[in-house]
Amino acid sequence: MSRLFIAAGALAGLLAVGLSAYAAHGLALNPARARMIDNALTQQGWHALALIAAGILAERWGGWAVNGAGLAFLAGMILFCGAVWYVATTGRSLGPVAPTGGMLLMLGWLLLAVAALFQRA
């Protein structure tokens, strides 16, 4: 799992940079929708780093909490950022997809904290 998390985090970071350039130079959105895109890209960038950290810690510590954190970060980032991009570019909501993704991102942080507190040296 550790290599999957590191690779997914690196690709998410790559995509965040590319999408940031596209949003800055190729999208013509009203200010409210542009802020939505900025929020999605910020979350994607931070959680790309979180995925890489989860991958490194999964290799070092192992355990269900670190692996759960990585999976929650990955799924949450896809759902949250994808749903925000969708609504910003189409004007149509995907219902509970973005909030579900956000909850998964928070769960990832909680699981990472659990792993840090209870991992064995």
Tab-separated table of C-alpha atoms in Angstrom:
chain	number	residue	atom	x	y	z
A	1	MET	CA	0.000	0.000	0.000
A	2	SER	CA	2.834	2.395	0.753
A	3	ARG	CA	3.975	2.667	-2.871
A	4	LEU	CA	0.386	3.106	-4.035
A	5	PHE	CA	-0.128	6.008	-1.621
A	6	ILE	CA	3.160	7.682	-2.588
A	7	ALA	CA	2.489	7.276	-6.309
A	8	ALA	CA	-1.112	8.481	-5.970
A	9	GLY	CA	0.051	11.476	-3.921
A	10	ALA	CA	2.693	12.358	-6.493
A	11	LEU	CA	0.179	12.087	-9.333
A	12	ALA	CA	-2.370	14.141	-7.392
A	13	GLY	CA	0.285	16.817	-6.879
A	14	LEU	CA	1.137	16.754	-10.578
A	15	LEU	CA	-2.542	17.060	-11.449
A	16	ALA	CA	-3.020	19.914	-8.969
A	17	VAL	CA	-0.230	21.911	-10.616
A	18	GLY	CA	-1.564	21.236	-14.105
A	19	LEU	CA	-5.138	22.039	-13.127
A	20	SER	CA	-3.998	25.216	-11.394
A	21	ALA	CA	-2.411	26.392	-14.628
A	22	TYR	CA	-5.541	25.454	-16.562
A	23	ALA	CA	-7.771	27.245	-14.067
A	24	ALA	CA	-5.597	30.362	-14.192
A	25	HIS	CA	-5.237	30.527	-17.963
A	26	GLY	CA	-7.923	28.429	-19.599
A	27	LEU	CA	-11.075	28.756	-17.537
A	28	ALA	CA	-13.374	31.753	-17.642
A	29	LEU	CA	-15.488	31.451	-14.525
A	30	ASN	CA	-17.363	33.928	-12.399
A	31	PRO	CA	-15.617	34.798	-9.106
A	32	ALA	CA	-17.735	32.432	-6.994
A	33	ARG	CA	-16.962	29.448	-9.207
A	34	ALA	CA	-13.293	30.439	-9.435
A	35	ARG	CA	-13.136	30.381	-5.606
A	36	MET	CA	-14.642	26.884	-5.667
A	37	ILE	CA	-11.891	25.741	-8.040
A	38	ASP	CA	-9.236	27.387	-5.844
A	39	ASN	CA	-10.637	25.539	-2.817
A	40	ALA	CA	-10.618	22.205	-4.633
A	41	LEU	CA	-7.030	22.746	-5.796
A	42	THR	CA	-5.891	23.759	-2.312
A	43	GLN	CA	-7.451	20.638	-0.815
A	44	GLN	CA	-5.969	18.487	-3.558
A	45	GLY	CA	-2.493	19.885	-2.988
A	46	TRP	CA	-2.582	19.395	0.773
A	47	HIS	CA	-4.002	15.909	0.496
A	48	ALA	CA	-1.472	14.937	-2.156
A	49	LEU	CA	1.146	15.628	0.516
A	50	ALA	CA	-0.925	13.773	3.106
A	51	LEU	CA	-1.034	10.735	0.809
A	52	ILE	CA	2.732	10.803	0.416
A	53	ALA	CA	3.112	11.038	4.197
A	54	ALA	CA	0.704	8.129	4.656
A	55	GLY	CA	2.762	6.107	2.199
A	56	ILE	CA	5.998	6.827	4.029
A	57	LEU	CA	4.409	6.048	7.387
A	58	ALA	CA	2.763	2.881	6.070
A	59	GLU	CA	6.217	1.644	5.124
A	60	ARG	CA	7.649	2.645	8.500
A	61	TRP	CA	4.823	1.820	10.910
A	62	GLY	CA	2.378	-0.361	9.015
A	63	GLY	CA	-0.979	-1.042	10.585
A	64	TRP	CA	-4.606	-0.581	9.767
A	65	ALA	CA	-4.787	3.076	10.877
A	66	VAL	CA	-2.116	4.351	8.486
A	67	ASN	CA	-3.482	2.295	5.616
A	68	GLY	CA	-7.000	3.470	6.434
A	69	ALA	CA	-5.769	7.063	6.479
A	70	GLY	CA	-4.208	6.680	3.050
A	71	LEU	CA	-7.345	5.117	1.611
A	72	ALA	CA	-9.522	7.819	3.177
A	73	PHE	CA	-7.261	10.562	1.790
A	74	LEU	CA	-7.340	9.029	-1.679
A	75	ALA	CA	-11.090	8.437	-1.828
A	76	GLY	CA	-11.890	11.734	-0.112
A	77	MET	CA	-9.705	13.723	-2.469
A	78	ILE	CA	-11.268	12.144	-5.537
A	79	LEU	CA	-14.809	12.622	-4.283
A	80	PHE	CA	-14.444	16.098	-2.779
A	81	CYS	CA	-12.224	17.701	-5.393
A	82	GLY	CA	-13.972	15.979	-8.274
A	83	ALA	CA	-17.417	17.047	-7.085
A	84	VAL	CA	-16.305	20.641	-6.507
A	85	TRP	CA	-14.768	20.801	-9.991
A	86	TYR	CA	-17.956	19.353	-11.436
A	87	VAL	CA	-20.267	21.859	-9.797
A	88	ALA	CA	-17.919	24.772	-10.562
A	89	THR	CA	-17.694	23.926	-14.247
A	90	THR	CA	-21.231	22.694	-14.912
A	91	GLY	CA	-23.346	24.418	-12.283
A	92	ARG	CA	-24.915	21.074	-11.354
A	93	SER	CA	-24.517	19.491	-7.954
A	94	LEU	CA	-23.645	15.859	-7.343
A	95	GLY	CA	-25.630	15.870	-4.103
A	96	PRO	CA	-23.788	14.399	-1.142
A	97	VAL	CA	-20.596	13.500	-3.040
A	98	ALA	CA	-18.540	16.547	-1.961
A	99	PRO	CA	-19.588	16.366	1.716
A	100	THR	CA	-18.869	12.635	1.737
A	101	GLY	CA	-15.436	13.324	0.301
A	102	GLY	CA	-14.841	15.995	2.922
A	103	MET	CA	-15.800	13.599	5.698
A	104	LEU	CA	-13.377	11.028	4.286
A	105	LEU	CA	-10.600	13.626	4.277
A	106	MET	CA	-11.305	14.370	7.945
A	107	LEU	CA	-11.399	10.638	8.709
A	108	GLY	CA	-7.974	10.317	7.099
A	109	TRP	CA	-6.546	12.919	9.464
A	110	LEU	CA	-8.171	11.221	12.450
A	111	LEU	CA	-6.758	7.845	11.444
A	112	LEU	CA	-3.327	9.377	10.960
A	113	ALA	CA	-3.521	10.765	14.497
A	114	VAL	CA	-4.588	7.354	15.826
A	115	ALA	CA	-1.646	5.750	14.027
A	116	ALA	CA	0.761	8.291	15.512
A	117	LEU	CA	-0.552	7.802	19.034
A	118	PHE	CA	-0.682	4.020	19.008
A	119	GLN	CA	2.107	2.913	16.702
A	120	ARG	CA	4.818	0.795	18.205
A	121	ALA	CA	8.399	2.034	17.979
